[in-house]
Coordinates of C-alpha atoms and ligand atoms in Angstrom, one line a residue:
X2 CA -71.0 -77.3 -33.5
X3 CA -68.2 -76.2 -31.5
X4 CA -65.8 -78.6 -30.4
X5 CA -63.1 -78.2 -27.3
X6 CA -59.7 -80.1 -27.5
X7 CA -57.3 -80.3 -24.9
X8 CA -54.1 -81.5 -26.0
X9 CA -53.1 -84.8 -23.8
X10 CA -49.6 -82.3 -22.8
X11 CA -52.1 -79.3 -21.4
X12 CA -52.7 -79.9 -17.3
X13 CA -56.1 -79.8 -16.3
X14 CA -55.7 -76.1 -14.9
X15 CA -54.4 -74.6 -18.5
X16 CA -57.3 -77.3 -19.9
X17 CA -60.1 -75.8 -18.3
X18 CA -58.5 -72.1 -19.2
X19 CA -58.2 -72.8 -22.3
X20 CA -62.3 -74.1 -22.5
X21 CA -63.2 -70.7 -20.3
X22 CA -61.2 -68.6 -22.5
X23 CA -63.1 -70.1 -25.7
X24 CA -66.0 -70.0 -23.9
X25 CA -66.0 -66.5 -24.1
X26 CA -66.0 -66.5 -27.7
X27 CA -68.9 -68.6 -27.4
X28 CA -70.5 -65.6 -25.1
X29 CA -71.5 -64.3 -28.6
X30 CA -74.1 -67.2 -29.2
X31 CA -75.4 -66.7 -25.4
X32 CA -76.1 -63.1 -26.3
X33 CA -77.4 -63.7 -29.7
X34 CA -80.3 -65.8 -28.5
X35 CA -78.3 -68.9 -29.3
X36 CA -78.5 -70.6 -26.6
X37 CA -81.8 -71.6 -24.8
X38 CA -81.9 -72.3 -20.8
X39 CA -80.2 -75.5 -19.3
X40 CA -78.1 -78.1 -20.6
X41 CA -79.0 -81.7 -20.6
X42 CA -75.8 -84.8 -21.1
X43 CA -76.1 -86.3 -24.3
X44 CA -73.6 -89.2 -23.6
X45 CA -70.1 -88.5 -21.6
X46 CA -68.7 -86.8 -25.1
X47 CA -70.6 -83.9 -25.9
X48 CA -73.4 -82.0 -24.1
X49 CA -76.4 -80.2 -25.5
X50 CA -77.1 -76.6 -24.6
X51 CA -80.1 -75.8 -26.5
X52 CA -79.4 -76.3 -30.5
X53 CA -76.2 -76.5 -29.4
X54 CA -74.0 -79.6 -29.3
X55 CA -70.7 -79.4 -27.7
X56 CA -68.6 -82.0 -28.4
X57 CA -65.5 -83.2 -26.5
X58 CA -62.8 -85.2 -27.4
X59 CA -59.3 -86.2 -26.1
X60 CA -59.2 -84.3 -22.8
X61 CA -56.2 -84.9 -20.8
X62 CA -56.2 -88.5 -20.1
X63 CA -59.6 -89.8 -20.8
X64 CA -60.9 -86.5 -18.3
X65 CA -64.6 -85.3 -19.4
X66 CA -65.3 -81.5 -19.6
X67 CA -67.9 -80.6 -17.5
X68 CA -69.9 -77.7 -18.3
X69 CA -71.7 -75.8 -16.0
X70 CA -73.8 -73.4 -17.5
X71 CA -75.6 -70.9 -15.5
X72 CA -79.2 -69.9 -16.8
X73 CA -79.1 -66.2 -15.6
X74 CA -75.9 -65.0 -16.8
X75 CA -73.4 -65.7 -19.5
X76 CA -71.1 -66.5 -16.9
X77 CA -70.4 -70.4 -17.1
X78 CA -67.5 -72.6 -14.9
X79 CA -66.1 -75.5 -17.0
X80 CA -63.6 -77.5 -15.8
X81 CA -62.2 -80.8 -16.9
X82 CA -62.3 -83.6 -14.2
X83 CA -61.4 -87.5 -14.3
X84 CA -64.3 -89.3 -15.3
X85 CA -66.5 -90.5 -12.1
X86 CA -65.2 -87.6 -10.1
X87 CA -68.4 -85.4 -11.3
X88 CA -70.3 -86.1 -8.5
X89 CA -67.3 -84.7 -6.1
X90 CA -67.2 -81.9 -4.3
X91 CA -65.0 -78.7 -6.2
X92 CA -61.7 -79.0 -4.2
X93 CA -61.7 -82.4 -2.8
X94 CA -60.1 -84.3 -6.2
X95 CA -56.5 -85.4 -6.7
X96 CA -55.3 -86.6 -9.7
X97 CA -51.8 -87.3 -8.9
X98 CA -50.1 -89.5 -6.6
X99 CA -46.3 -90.3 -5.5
X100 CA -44.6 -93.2 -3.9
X101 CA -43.4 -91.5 -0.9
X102 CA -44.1 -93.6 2.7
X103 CA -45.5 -92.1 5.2
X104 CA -45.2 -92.5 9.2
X105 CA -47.8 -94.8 10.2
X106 CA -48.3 -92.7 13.3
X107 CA -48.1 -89.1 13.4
X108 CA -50.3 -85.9 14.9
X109 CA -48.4 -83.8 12.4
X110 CA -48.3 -83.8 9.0
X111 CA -44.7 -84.3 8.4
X112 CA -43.3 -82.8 5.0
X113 CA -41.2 -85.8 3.5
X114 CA -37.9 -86.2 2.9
X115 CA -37.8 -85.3 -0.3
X116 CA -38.2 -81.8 -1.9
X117 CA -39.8 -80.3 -4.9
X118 CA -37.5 -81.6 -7.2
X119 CA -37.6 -85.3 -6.5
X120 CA -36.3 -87.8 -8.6
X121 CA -37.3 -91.6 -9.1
X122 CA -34.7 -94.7 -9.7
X123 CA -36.8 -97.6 -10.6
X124 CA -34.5 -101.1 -11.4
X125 CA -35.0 -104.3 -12.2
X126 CA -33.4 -106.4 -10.2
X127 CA -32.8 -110.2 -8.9
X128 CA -30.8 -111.2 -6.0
X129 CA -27.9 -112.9 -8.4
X130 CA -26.9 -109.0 -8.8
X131 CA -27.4 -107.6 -5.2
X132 CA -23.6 -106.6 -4.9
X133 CA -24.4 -104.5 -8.3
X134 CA -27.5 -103.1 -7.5
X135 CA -26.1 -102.5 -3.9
X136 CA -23.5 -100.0 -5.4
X137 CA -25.5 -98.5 -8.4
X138 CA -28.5 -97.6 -5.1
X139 CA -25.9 -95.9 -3.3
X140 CA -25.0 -93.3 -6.4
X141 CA -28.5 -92.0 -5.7
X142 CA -28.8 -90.0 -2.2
X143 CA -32.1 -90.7 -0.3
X144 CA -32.7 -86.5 -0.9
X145 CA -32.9 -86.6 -4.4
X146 CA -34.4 -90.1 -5.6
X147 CA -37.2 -92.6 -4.4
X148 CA -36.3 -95.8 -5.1
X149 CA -38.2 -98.7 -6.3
X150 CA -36.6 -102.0 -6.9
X151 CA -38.6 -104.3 -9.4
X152 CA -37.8 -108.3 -8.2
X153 CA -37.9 -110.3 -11.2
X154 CA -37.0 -113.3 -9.7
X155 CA -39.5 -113.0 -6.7
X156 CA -36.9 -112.8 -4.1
X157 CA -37.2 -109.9 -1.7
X158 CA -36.2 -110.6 1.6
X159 CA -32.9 -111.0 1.1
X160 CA -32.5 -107.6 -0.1
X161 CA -33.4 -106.4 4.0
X162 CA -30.2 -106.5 5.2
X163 CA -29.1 -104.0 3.2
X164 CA -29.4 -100.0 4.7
X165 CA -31.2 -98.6 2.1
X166 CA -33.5 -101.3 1.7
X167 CA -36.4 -100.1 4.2
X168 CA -36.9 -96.8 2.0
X169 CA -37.2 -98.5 -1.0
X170 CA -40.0 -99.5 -2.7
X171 CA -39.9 -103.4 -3.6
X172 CA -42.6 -104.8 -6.0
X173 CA -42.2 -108.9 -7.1
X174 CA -43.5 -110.4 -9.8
X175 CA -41.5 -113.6 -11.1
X176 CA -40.2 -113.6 -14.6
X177 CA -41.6 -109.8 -15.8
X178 CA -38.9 -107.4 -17.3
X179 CA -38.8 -103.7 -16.1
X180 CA -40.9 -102.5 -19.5
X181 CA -44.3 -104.9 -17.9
X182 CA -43.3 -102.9 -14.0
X183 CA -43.0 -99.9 -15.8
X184 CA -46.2 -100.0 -17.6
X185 CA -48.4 -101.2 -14.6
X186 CA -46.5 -99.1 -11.6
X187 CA -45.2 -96.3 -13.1
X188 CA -48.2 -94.7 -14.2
X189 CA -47.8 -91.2 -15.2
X190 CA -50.4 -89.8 -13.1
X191 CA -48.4 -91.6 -10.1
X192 CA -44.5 -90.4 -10.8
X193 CA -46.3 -86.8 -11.6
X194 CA -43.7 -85.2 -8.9
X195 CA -40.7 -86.8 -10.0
X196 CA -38.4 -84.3 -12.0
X197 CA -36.6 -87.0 -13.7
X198 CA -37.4 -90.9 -14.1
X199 CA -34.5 -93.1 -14.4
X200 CA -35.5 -96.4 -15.8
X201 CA -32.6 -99.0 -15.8
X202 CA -31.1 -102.0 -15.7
X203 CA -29.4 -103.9 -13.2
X204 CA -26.4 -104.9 -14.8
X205 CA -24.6 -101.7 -14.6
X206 CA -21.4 -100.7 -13.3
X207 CA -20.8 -98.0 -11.2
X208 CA -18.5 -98.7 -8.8
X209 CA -15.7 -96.6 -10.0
X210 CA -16.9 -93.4 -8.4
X211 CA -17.2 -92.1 -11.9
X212 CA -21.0 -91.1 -11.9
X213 CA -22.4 -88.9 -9.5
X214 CA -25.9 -88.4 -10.2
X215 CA -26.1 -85.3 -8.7
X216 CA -24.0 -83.9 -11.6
X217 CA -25.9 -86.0 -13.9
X218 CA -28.9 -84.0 -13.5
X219 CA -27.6 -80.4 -13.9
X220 CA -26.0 -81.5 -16.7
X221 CA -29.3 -82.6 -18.2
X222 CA -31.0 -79.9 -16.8
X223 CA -28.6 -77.5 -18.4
X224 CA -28.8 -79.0 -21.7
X225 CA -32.4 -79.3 -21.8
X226 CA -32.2 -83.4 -22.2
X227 CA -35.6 -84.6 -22.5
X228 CA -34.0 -88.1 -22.9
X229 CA -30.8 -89.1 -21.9
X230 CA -28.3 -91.9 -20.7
X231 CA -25.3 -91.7 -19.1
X232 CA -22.4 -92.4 -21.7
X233 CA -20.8 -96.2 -21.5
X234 CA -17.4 -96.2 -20.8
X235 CA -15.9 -98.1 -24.3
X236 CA -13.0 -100.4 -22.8
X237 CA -14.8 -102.0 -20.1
X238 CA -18.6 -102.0 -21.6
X239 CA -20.3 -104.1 -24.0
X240 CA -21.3 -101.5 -26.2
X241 CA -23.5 -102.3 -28.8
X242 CA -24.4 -99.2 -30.5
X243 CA -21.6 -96.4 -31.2
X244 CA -23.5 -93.4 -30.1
X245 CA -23.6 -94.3 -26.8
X246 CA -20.0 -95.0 -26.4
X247 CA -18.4 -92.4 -23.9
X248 CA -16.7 -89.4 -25.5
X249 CA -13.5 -87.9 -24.1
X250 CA -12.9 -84.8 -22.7
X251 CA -16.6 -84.0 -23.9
X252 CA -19.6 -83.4 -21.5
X253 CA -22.4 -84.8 -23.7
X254 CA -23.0 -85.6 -27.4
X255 CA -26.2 -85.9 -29.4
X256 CA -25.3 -87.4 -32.5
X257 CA -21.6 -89.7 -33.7
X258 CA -20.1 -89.5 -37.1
X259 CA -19.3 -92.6 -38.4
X260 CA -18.3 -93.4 -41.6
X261 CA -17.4 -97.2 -42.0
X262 CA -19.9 -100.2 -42.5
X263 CA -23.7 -100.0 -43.7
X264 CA -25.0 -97.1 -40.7
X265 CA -23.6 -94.4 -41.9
X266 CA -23.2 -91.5 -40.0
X267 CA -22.3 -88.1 -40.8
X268 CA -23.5 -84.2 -40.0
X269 CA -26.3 -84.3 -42.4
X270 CA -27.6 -86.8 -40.7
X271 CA -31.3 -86.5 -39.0
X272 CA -32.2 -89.9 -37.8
X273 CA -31.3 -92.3 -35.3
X274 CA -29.2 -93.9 -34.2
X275 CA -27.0 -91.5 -35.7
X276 CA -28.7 -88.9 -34.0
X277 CA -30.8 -88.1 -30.8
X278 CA -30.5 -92.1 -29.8
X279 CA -30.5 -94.1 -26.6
X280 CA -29.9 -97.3 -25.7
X281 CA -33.0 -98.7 -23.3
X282 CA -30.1 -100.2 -20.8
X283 CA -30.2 -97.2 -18.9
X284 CA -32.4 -94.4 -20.3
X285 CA -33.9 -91.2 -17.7
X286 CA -36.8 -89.5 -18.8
X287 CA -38.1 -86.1 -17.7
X288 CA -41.7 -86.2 -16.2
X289 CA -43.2 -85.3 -19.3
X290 CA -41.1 -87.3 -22.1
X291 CA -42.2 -90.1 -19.2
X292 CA -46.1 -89.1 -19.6
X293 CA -45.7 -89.6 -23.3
X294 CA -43.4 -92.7 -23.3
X295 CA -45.5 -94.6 -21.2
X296 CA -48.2 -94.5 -23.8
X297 CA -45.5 -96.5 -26.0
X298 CA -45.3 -99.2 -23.4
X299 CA -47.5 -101.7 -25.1
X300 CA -49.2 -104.4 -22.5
X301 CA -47.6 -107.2 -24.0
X302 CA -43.9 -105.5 -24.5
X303 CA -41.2 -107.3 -23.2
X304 CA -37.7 -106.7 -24.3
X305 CA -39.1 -103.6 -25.4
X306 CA -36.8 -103.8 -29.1
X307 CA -37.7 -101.1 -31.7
X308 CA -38.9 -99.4 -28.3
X309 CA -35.5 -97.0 -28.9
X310 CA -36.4 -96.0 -32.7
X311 CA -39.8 -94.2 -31.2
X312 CA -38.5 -92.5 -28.4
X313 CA -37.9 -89.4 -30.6
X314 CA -41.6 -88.8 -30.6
X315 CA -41.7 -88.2 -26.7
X316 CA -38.6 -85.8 -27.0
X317 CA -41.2 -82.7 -26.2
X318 CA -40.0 -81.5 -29.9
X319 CA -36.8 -81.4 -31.7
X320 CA -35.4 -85.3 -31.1
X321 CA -31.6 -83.5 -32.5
X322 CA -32.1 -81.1 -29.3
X323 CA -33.7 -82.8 -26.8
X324 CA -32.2 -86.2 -26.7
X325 CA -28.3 -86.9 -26.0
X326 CA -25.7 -89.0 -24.2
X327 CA -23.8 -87.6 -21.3
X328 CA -20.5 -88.0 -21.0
X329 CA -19.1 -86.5 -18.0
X330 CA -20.7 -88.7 -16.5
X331 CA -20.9 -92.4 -17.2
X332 CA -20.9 -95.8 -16.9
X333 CA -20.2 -99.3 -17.6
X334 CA -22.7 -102.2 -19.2
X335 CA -21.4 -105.2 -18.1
X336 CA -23.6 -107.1 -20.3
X337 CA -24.1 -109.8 -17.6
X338 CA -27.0 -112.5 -18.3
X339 CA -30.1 -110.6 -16.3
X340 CA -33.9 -111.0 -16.9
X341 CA -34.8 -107.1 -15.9
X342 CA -32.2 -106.2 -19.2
X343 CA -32.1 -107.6 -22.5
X344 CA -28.8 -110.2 -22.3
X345 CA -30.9 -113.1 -21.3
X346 CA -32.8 -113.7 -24.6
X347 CA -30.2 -112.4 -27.4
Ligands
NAG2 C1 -39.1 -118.1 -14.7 O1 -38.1 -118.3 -15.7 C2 -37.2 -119.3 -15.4 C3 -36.1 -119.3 -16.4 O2 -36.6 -119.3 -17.7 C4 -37.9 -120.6 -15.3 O3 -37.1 -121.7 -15.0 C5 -39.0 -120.5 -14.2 O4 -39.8 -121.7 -14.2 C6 -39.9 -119.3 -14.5 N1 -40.8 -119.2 -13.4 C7 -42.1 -118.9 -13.5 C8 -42.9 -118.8 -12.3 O5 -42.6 -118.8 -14.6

C-alpha cells in the first residue's frame, strides 16, 4: 500500500510534483511486474492499479489525486484537482478567485488596478462610525488594498456618498460580527492574491496621520511578521493587554517584560501573551497564516475570545519569530460600543 499525502500548505503544482516525483519510486513496481494494466476507482480516496491500492488522504483542501496511468509505458500524469473538476478539460480549471470588479463593458481585457502584490482591508462597520471608518479607509491607497466593508447593521446606502465608496466591496448582513463575514466571504481560495489580509475593527483611530500603511507593510515584510498588529498608542487607547501597548522609539516588539500582578512576563518566557501575541481588534495576516487561520474560524464563532491564544499555530512556524506588534507605526482603540468589535457584549 502506498499512500500520497499532500500537506494542506503544499499548492497543487508542488502537490502533484511531489506525487510524480514518488511515482517514480513506484516505477520499480511497474517494472517488477507489479502492476497489471488499467486502473479502476475504488471510491474518491484510493484507486486500485492491479494488486495495488493507492490510497489518498488530505490533499490540499479536500482536492482528489487523480491518477492517470498509461498502460504502455511507465510514464503516468497525476495531478491533484478539486473534486468534480475531473471531468474538465487539462487547462481550463481555476481554483482561485479575487474580489476585484471588473468593467461591465470592455473589448480589452484590462489589467486591474491593482498589482501583484495586492492587499485586502476587510472592516466591520455600521453607519454610527462612518466618520471613523471614513478616515481609517483613507490610510489604505486604492493601489495597494481592495476594500470590503462588512454592514453589520444592514445599512449600506448611506455609505455612497462617500469617494471611495463605489470601489469598495459592501456585504450586509444585520447583527453578524466580522469573525461570521470572515468565515463565509473570506475564503482562502478567494483572497489567494492578496499579500496581506487586514481584518479589523471599526472603532479605530487613525486620524493622527500616525499610520501609513504603506510603511506598515515593509515593516512586516522586513521582519518576516506572519501575524501582526499595529501597536496601540497607550495614552489615548483602551488597552487591554500590555503587549500591545506602543513601544517608544522602537519599530516593533514581539514579546513585553512584565513583572507585577499574576501574568508574569519575563525573557524566559515562551507563551503568550507574553510572547508572539495579538489582540483580534486589529490583526493582518499574510496569505498563508490567513489560509490556516480561517480553518480556526468556527461556524458558530462570534466574539471570536480564546481565538488570540491559537493563533500561534498559523504563525508558518516559530510563533516567538513570526508574530509581533509594530510600533512605528500605530494606532488608537477607542473602545467605542460597536457590534463588528468586541465592546458591545463585555
Ligand atoms: C440586532 O441587534 C439589535 C441590538 O441587539 C436588536 O435590537 C435588533 O432587533 C437585532 N436585529 C435583528 C434583525 O436581529
Amino acid at each position: 500500500m502506498v499512500s500520497f499525502h499532500c500537506a494542506s500548505a503544499m499548492s497543487a503544482f508542488s502537490c502533484s510534483l511531489f506525487v510524480v516525483a514518488s511515482l517514480f519510486c513506484g516505477a520499480y513496481f511497474i517494472s517488477s511486474g507489479f502492476f497489471t494494466k488499467g486502473y479502476s476507482e475504488v471510491s474518491s480516496s484510493s484507486i486500485n492499479i492491479g494488486n495495488l491500492v493507492v490510497k489518498f488522504r488530505d490533499c490540499q483542501d479536500g482536492e482528489v489525486i487523480n491518477m492517470l496511468q498509461s498502460s504502455k509505458s511507465a510514464t503516468c500524469k497525476v495531478r491533484c484537482r478539486p473534486p468534480g473538476s475531473e471531468a474538465l478539460p487539462q487547462g481550463i480549471i481555476v481554483k482561485t478567485s479575487n474580489l476585484e470588479m471588473r468593467p461591465l463593458w470592455s473589448d480589452t481585457v484590462k489589467p486591474g488596478n491593482l498589482g501583484p502584490s495586492a492587499n485586502l482591508l476587510a472592516i466591520a462597520v455600521g453607519i454610527k462610525q462612518k466618520e471613523i471608518v471614513d478616515r481609517i479607509i483613507k490610510k489604505f491607497p486604492a493601489r495597494d488594498f481592495v476594500v470590503m466593508l462588512f454592514h453589520y447593521d444592514g445599512v449600506v446606502d448611506e455609505w455612497r456618498d462617500l469617494e471611495w465608496s463605489d470601489q469598495a466591496i459592501h456585504l450586509s448582513a444585520v447583527n453578524q460580527t466580522k469573525w461570521w463575514f470572515a468565515k463565509r466571504f473570506l475564503h482562502p481560495d478567494i483572497v489567494a492574491e492578496y499579500k496581506y489580509i487586514f481584518l479589523w475593527d471599526e472603532d479605530l483611530g487613525v486620524d493622527f496621520e500616525k499610520l501609513c500603511t504603506s510603511l506598515y507593510l515593509s515593516i512586516i515584510e522586513d521582519e518576516g511578521l506572519e501575524i501582526s498588529q499595529p501597536a496601540l498608542d497607550p495614552v489615548k487607547s483602551d488597552v487591554h493587554h500590555q503587549i500591545t501597548a506602543r513601544k517608544r522609539n522602537s519599530r516593533l516588539h514581539r514579546r513585553i517584560y512584565k513583572f507585577k500582578g499574576s501574568g508574569r512576563c519575563d525573557s524566559h518566557s515562551t507563551a503568550p501573551p507574553c510572547i508572539g501575541w495579538v489582540e483580534m481588534m486589529a490583526p493582518v495576516f499574510s496569505r498563508a497564516a490567513w489560509r490556516c487561520a480561517w480553518y480556526m474560524i468556527q461556524n458558530d464563532l462570534i466574539h471570536a475570545w480564546g481565538l488570540d491564544m491559537q493563533l500561534g499555530y498559523c504563525a508558518q512556524g516559530d510563533r516567538m519569530k513570526n508574530v509581533g506588534v509594530v510600533d512605528a507605526q500605530y494606532i488608537v482603540h477607542l473602545g467605542l460600543p460597536t457590534l463588528g468589535g468586541r465592546r458591545n457584549f463585555t
